Short mmCIF file of N, CA and C in Angstrom, two decimals:
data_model
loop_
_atom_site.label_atom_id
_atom_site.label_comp_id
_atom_site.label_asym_id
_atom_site.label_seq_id
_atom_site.Cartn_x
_atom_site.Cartn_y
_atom_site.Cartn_z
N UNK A 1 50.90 110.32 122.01
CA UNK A 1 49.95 111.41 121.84
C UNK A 1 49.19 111.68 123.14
N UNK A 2 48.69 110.96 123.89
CA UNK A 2 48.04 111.18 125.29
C UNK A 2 49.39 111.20 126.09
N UNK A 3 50.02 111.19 126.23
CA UNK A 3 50.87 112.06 127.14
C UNK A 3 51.05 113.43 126.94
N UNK A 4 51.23 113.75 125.23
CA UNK A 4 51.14 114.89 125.39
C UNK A 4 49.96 116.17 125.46
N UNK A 5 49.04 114.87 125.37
CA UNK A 5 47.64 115.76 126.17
C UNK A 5 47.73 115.95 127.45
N UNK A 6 48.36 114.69 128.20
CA UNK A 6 48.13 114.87 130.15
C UNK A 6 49.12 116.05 129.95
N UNK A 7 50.30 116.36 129.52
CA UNK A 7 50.89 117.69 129.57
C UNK A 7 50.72 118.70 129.43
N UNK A 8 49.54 119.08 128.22
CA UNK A 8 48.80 120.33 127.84
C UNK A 8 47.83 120.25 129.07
N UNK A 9 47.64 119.39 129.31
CA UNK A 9 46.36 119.88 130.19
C UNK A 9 46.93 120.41 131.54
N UNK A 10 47.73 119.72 131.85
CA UNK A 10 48.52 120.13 132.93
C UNK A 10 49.09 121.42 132.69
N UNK A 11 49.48 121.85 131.82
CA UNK A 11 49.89 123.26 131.60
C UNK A 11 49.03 124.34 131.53
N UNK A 12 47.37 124.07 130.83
CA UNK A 12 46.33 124.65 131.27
C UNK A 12 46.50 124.95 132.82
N UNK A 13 46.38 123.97 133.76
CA UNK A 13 46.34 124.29 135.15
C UNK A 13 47.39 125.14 136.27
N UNK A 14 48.71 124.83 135.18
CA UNK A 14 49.76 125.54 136.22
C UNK A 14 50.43 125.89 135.18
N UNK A 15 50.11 127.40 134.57
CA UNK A 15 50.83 127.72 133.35
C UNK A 15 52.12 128.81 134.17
N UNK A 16 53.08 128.79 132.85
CA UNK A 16 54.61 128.89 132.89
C UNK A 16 54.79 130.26 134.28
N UNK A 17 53.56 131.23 133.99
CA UNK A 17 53.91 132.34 134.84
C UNK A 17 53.37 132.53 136.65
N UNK A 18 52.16 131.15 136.50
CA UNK A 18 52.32 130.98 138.19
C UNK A 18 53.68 130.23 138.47
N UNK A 19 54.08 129.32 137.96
CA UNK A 19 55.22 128.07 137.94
C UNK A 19 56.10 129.24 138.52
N UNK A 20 56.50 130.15 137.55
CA UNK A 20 57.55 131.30 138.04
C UNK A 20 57.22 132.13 138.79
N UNK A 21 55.96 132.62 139.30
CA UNK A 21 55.56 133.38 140.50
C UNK A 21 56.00 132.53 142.16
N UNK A 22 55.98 131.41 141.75
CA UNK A 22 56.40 130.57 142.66
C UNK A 22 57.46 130.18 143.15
N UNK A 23 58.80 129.83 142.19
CA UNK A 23 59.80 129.66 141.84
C UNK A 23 60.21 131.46 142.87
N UNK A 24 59.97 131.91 142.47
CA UNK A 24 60.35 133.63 142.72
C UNK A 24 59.93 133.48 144.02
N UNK A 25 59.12 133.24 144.92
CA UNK A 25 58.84 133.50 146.13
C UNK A 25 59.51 131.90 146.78
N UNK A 26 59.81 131.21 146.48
CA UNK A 26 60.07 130.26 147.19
C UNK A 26 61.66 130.56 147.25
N UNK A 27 62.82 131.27 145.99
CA UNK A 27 64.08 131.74 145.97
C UNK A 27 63.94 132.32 146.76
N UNK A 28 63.40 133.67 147.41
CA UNK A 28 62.70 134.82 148.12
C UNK A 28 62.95 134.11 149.59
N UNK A 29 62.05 133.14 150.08
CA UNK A 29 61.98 132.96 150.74
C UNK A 29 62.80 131.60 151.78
N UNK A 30 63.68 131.05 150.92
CA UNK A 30 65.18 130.38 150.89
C UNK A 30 66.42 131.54 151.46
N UNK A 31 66.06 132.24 150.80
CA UNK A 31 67.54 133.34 150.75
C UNK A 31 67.17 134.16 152.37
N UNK A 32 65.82 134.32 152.22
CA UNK A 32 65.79 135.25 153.75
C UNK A 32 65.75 134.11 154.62
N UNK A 33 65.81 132.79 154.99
CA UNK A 33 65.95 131.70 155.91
C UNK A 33 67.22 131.50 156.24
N UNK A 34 67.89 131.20 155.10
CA UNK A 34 69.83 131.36 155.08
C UNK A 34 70.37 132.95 155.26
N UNK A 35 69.87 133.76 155.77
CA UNK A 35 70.60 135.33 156.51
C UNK A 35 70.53 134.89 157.22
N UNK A 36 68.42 134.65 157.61
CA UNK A 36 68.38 134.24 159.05
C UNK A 36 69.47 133.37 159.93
N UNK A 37 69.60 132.12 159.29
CA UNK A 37 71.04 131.48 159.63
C UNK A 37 71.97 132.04 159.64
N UNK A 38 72.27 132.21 158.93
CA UNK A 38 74.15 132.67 158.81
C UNK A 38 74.14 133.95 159.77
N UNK A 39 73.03 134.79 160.31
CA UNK A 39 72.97 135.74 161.27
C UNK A 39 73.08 135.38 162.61
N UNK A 40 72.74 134.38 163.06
CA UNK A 40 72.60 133.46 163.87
C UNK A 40 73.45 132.70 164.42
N UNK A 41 73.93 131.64 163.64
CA UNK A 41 74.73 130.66 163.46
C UNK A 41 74.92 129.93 164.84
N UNK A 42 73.72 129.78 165.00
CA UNK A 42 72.78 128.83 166.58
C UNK A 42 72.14 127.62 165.68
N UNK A 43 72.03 126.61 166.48
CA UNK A 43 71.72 125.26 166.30
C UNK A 43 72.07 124.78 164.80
N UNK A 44 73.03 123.87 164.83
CA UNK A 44 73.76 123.42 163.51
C UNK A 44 72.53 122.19 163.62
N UNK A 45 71.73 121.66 164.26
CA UNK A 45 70.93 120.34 163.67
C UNK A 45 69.69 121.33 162.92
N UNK A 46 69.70 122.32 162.35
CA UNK A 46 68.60 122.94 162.06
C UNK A 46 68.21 122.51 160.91
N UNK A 47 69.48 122.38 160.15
CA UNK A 47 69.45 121.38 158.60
C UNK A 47 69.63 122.73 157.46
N UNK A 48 70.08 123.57 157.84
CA UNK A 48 70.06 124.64 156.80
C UNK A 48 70.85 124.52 155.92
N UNK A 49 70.68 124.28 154.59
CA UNK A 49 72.26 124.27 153.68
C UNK A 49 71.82 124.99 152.66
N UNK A 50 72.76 125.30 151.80
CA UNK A 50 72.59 126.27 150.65
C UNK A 50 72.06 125.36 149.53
N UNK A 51 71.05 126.51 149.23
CA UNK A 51 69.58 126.51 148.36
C UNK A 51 69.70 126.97 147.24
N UNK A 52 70.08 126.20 146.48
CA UNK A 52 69.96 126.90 144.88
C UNK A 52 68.68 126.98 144.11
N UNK A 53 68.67 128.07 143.74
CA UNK A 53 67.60 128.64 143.03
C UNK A 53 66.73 127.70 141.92
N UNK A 54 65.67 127.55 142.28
CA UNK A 54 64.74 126.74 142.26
C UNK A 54 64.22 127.19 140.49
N UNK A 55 64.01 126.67 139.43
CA UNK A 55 63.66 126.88 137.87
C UNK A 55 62.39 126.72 137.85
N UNK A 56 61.83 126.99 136.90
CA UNK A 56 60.49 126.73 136.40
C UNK A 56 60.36 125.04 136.05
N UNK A 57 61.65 124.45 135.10
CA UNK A 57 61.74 123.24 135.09
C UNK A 57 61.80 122.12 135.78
N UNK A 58 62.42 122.73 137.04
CA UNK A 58 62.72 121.96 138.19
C UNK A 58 61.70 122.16 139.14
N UNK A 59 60.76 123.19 138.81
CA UNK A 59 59.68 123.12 139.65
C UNK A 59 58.31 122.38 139.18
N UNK A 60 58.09 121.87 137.81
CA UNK A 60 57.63 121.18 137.04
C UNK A 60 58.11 119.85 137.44
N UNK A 61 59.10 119.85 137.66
CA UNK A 61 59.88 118.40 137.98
C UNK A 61 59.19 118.15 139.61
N UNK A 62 59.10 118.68 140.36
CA UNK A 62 58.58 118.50 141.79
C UNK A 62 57.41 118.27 142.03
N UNK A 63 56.55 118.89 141.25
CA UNK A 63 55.27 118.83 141.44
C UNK A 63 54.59 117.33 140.68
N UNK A 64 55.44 117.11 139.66
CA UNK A 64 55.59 115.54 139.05
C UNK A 64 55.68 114.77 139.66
N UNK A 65 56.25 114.91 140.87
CA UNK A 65 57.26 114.34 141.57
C UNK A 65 56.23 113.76 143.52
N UNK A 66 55.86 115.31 143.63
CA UNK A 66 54.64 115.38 143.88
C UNK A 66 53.35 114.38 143.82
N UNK A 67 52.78 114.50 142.53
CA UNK A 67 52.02 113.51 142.44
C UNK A 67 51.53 112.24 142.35
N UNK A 68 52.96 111.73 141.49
CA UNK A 68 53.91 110.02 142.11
C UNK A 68 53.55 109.84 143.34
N UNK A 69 53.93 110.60 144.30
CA UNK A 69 53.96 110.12 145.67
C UNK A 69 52.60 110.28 145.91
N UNK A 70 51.49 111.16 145.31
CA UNK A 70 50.07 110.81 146.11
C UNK A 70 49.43 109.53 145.77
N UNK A 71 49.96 109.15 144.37
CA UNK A 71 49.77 108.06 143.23
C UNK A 71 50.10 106.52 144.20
N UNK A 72 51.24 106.69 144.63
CA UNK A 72 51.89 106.04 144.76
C UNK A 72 51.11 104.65 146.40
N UNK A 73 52.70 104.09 146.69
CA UNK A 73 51.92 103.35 148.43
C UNK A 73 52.11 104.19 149.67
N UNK A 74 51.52 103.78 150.64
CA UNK A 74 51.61 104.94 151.51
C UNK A 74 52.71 104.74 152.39
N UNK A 75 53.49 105.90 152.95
CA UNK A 75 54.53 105.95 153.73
C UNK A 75 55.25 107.19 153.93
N UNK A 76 56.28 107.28 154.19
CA UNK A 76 57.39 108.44 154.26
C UNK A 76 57.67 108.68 152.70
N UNK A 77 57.30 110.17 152.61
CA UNK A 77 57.97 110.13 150.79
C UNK A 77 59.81 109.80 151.06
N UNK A 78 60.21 110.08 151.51
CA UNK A 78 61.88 109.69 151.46
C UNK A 78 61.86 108.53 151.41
N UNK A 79 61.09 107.57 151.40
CA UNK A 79 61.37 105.84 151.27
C UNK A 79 61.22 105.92 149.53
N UNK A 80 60.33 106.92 148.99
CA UNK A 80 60.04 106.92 147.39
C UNK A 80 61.18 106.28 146.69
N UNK A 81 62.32 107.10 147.28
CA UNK A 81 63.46 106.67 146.73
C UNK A 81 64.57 105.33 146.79
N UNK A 82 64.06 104.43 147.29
CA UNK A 82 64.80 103.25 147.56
C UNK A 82 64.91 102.51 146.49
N UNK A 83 65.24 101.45 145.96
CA UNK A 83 65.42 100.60 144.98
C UNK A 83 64.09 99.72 144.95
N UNK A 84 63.41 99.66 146.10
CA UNK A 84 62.31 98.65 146.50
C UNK A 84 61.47 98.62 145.39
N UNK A 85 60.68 98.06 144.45
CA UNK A 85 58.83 98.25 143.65
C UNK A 85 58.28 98.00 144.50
N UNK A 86 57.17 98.86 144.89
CA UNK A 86 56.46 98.75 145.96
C UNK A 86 54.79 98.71 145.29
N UNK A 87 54.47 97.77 144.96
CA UNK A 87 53.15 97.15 144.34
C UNK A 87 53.03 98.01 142.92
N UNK A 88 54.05 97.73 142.10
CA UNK A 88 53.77 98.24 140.89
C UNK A 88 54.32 99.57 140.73
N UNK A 89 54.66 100.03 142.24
CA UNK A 89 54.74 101.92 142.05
C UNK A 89 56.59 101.58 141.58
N UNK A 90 57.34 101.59 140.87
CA UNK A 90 58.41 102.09 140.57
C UNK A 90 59.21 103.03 140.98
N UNK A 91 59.55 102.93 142.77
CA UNK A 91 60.25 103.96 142.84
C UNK A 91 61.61 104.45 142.48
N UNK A 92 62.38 103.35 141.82
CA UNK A 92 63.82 103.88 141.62
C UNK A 92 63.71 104.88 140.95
N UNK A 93 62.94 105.04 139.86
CA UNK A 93 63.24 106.06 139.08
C UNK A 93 62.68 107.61 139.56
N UNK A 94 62.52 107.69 141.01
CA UNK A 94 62.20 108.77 141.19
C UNK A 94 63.80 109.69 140.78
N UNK A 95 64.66 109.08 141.18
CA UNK A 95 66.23 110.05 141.38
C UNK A 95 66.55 110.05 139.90
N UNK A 96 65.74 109.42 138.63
CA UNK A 96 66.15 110.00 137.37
C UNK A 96 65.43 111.40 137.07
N UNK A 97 64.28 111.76 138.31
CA UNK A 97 63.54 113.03 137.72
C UNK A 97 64.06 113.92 138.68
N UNK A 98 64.05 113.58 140.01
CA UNK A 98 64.96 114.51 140.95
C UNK A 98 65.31 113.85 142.06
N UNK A 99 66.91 114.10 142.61
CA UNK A 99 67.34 113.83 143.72
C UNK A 99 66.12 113.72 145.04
N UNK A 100 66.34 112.85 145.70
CA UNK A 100 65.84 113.04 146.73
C UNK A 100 65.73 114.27 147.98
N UNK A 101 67.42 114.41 147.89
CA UNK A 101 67.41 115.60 148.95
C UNK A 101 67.27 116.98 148.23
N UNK A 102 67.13 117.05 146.93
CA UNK A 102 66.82 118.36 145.94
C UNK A 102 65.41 118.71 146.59
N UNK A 103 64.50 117.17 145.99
CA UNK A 103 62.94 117.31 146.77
C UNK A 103 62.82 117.94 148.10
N UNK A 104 63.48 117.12 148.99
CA UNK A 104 63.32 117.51 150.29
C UNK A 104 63.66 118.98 150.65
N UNK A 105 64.45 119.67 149.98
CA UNK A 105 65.01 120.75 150.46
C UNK A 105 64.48 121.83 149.41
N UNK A 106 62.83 121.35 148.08
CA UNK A 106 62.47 122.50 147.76
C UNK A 106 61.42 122.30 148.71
N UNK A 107 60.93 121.25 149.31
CA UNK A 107 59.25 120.85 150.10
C UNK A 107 59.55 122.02 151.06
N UNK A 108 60.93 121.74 151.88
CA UNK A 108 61.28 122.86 152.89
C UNK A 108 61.19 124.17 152.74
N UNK A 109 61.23 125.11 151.68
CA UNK A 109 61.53 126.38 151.19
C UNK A 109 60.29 126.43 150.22
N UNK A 110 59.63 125.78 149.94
CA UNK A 110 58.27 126.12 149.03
C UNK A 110 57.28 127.11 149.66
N UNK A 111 57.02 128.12 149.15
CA UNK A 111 56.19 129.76 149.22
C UNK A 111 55.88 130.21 147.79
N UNK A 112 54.96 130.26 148.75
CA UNK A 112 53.59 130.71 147.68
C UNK A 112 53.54 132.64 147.17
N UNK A 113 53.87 133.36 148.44
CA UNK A 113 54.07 134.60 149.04
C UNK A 113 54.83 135.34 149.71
N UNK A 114 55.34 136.46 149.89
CA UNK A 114 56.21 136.92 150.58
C UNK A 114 55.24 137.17 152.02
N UNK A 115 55.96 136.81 152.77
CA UNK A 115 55.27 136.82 154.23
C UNK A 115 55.31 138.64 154.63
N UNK A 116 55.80 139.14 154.04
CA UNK A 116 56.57 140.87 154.74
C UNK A 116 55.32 141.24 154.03
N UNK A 117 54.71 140.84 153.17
CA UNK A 117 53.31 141.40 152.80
C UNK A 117 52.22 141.06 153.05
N UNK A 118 51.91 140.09 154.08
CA UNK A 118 50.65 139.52 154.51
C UNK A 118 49.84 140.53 155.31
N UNK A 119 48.86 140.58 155.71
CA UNK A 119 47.89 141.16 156.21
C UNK A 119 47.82 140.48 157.06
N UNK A 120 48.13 140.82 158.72
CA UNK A 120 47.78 139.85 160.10
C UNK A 120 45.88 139.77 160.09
N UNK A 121 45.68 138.65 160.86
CA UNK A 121 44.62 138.44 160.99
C UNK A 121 43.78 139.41 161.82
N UNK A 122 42.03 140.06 161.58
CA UNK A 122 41.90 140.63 162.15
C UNK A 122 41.72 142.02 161.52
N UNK A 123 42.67 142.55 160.62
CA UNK A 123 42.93 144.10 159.94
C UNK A 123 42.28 143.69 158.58
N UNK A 124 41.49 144.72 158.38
CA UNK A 124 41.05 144.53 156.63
C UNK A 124 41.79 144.33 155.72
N UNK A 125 41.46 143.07 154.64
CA UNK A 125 41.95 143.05 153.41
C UNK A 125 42.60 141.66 153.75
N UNK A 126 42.18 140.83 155.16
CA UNK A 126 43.05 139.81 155.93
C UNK A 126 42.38 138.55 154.96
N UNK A 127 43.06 137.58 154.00
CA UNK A 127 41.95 136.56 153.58
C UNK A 127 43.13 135.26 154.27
N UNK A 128 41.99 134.08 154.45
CA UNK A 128 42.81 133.03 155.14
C UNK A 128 43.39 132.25 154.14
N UNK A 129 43.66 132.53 152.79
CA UNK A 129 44.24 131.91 151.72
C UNK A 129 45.30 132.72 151.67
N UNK A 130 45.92 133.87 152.56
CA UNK A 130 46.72 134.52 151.77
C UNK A 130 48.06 134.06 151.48
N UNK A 131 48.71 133.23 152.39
CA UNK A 131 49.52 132.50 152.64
C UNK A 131 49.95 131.54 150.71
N UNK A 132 48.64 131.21 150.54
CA UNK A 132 48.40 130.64 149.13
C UNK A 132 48.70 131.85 148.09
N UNK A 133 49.00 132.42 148.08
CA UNK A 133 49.41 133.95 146.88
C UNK A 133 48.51 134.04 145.91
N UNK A 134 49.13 134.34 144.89
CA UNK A 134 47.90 134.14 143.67
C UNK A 134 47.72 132.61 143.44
N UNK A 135 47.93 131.73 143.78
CA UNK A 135 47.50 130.21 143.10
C UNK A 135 45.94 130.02 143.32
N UNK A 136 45.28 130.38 144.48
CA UNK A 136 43.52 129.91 144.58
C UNK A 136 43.11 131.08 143.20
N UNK A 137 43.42 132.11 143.34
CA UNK A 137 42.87 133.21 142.43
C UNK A 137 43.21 132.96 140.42
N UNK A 138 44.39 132.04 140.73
CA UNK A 138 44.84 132.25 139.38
C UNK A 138 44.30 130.76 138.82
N UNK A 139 43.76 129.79 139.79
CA UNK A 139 43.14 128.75 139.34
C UNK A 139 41.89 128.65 139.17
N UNK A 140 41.61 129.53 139.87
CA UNK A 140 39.97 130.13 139.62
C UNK A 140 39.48 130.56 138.62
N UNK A 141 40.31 131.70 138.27
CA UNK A 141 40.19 132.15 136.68
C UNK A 141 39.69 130.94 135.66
N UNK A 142 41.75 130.11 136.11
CA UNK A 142 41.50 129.20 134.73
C UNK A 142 40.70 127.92 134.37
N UNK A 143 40.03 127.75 135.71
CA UNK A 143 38.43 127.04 135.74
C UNK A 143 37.34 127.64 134.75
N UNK A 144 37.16 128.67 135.50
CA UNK A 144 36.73 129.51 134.74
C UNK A 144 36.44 129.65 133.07
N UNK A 145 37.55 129.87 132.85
CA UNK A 145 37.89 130.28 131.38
C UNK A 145 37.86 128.72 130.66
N UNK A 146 38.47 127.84 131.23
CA UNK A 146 38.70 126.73 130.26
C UNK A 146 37.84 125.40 130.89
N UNK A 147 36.66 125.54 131.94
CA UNK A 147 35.38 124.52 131.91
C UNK A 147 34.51 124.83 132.10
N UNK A 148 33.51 124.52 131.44
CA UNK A 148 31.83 124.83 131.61
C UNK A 148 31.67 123.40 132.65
N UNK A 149 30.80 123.71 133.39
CA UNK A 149 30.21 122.91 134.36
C UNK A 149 28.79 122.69 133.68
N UNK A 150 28.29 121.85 132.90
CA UNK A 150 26.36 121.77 132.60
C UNK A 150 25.64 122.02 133.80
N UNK A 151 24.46 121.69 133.37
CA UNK A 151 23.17 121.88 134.16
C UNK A 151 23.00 120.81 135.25
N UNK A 152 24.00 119.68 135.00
CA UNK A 152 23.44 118.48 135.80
C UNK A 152 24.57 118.17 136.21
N UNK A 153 25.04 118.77 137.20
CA UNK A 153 26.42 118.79 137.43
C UNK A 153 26.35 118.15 139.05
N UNK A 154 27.13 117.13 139.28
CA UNK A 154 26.88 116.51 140.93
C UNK A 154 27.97 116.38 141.44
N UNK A 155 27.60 117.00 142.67
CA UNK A 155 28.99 117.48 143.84
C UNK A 155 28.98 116.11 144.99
N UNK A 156 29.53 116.04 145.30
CA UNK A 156 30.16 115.13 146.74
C UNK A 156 30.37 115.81 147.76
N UNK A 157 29.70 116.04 148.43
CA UNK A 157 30.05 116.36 149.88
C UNK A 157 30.84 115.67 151.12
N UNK A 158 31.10 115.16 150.43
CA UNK A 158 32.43 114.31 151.76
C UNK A 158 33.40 114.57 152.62
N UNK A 159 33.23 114.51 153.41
CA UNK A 159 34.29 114.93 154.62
C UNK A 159 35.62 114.55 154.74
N UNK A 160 36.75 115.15 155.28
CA UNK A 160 37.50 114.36 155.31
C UNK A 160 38.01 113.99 156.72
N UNK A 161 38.30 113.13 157.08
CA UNK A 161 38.57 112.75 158.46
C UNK A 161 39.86 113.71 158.86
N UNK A 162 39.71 114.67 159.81
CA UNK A 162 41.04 115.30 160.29
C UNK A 162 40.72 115.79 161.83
N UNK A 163 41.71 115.81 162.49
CA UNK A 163 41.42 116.01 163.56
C UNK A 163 42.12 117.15 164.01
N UNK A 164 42.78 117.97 163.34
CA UNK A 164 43.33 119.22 164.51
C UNK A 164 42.03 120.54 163.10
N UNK A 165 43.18 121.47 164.32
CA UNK A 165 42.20 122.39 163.63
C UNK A 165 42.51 123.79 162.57
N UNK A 166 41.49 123.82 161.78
CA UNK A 166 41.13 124.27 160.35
C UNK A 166 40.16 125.11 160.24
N UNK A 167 40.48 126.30 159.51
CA UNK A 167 39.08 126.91 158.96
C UNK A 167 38.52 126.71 157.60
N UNK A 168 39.10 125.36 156.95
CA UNK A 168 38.84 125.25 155.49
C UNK A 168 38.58 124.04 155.78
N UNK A 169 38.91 122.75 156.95
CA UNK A 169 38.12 121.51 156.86
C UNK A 169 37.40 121.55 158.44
N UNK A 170 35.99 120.56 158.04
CA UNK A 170 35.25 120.12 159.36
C UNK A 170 35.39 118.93 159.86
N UNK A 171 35.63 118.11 161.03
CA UNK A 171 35.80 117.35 161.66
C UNK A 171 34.38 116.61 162.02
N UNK A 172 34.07 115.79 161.06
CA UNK A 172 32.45 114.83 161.68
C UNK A 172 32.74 113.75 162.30
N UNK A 173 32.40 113.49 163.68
CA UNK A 173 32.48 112.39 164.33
C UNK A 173 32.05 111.10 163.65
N UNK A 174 30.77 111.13 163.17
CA UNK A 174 30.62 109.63 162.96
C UNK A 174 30.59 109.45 160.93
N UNK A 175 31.51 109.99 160.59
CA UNK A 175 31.59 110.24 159.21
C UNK A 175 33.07 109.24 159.05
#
């Protein structure tokens, strides 16, 4: 029964029609990478191979897949997949939810947006999320709609240590 709450809830957050807004721009944006190639057909270490169209299921499966690895010990996600237990984390069974090189080759082609519609920086209507498509906007909503925040509600201000540069994180020296 609590699994199939962590699932509803999870489906609250990334329901079926961003999943497929995504799925759709990431096919989108696979297919115009492989013209680009095959127009080309310059540098064979580029790693380009044919990209099959990415599901709603299988994109559910990644993002699962996804979070294992933030869950998980730290390293190269391609080690996820070794036979090793690596302090409890179970990675064999990542390749019963998805291939390794399936992962690797949607991480590569994952879009949010069609780039032929962005707004360059600079010209009105330019936002620095745009890159992010509808996902900040469509999670916003469903904050929105499905949590009340009370009256006594306490934020964290914490930094995160990064060092190149960002217009969405700050860099504190002695933090």
């Amino acid at each position: 029964a609590a699994l199939f709450q962590a699932v509803g809830f999870f489906m609250l957050l990334f329901p079926v029609s961003l999943a497929a807004g995504i799925c759709e721009q990431t096919n989108l944006f696979a297919f115009q990478e492989q013209q680009k190639y095959r127009a080309t057909k310059t540098d064979r270490s580029h790693g380009v191979v044919d990209f099959e169209d990415l599901t709603v299921p299988e994109f559910y499966c990644f993002l699962g897949v996804c979070i294992a690895l933030s869950i998980g010990p730290p390293g190269p996600p391609r080690n996820a997949w070794s036979n090793i237990d690596a302090g409890g984390f179970v990675s064999a069974k990542m390749g019963r939810i998805m291939p390794r090189d399936r992962w690797l080759n949607i991480k590569k082609y994952l879009h949010f947006t069609d780039n032929s519609t962005l707004t360059p920086p600079g010209q009105t209507g330019y936002k620095k999320t745009g890159k992010l498509g509808e996902v900040p906007d469509t999670l916003n909503d469903l904050f929105v709609f499905y949590f009340t925040i009370g009256s006594r509600a306490n934020v964290d201000e914490a930094m995160i240590k990064a060092y190149h540069r960002s217009h969405i994180r700050q860099y504190m020296k002695n933090k």
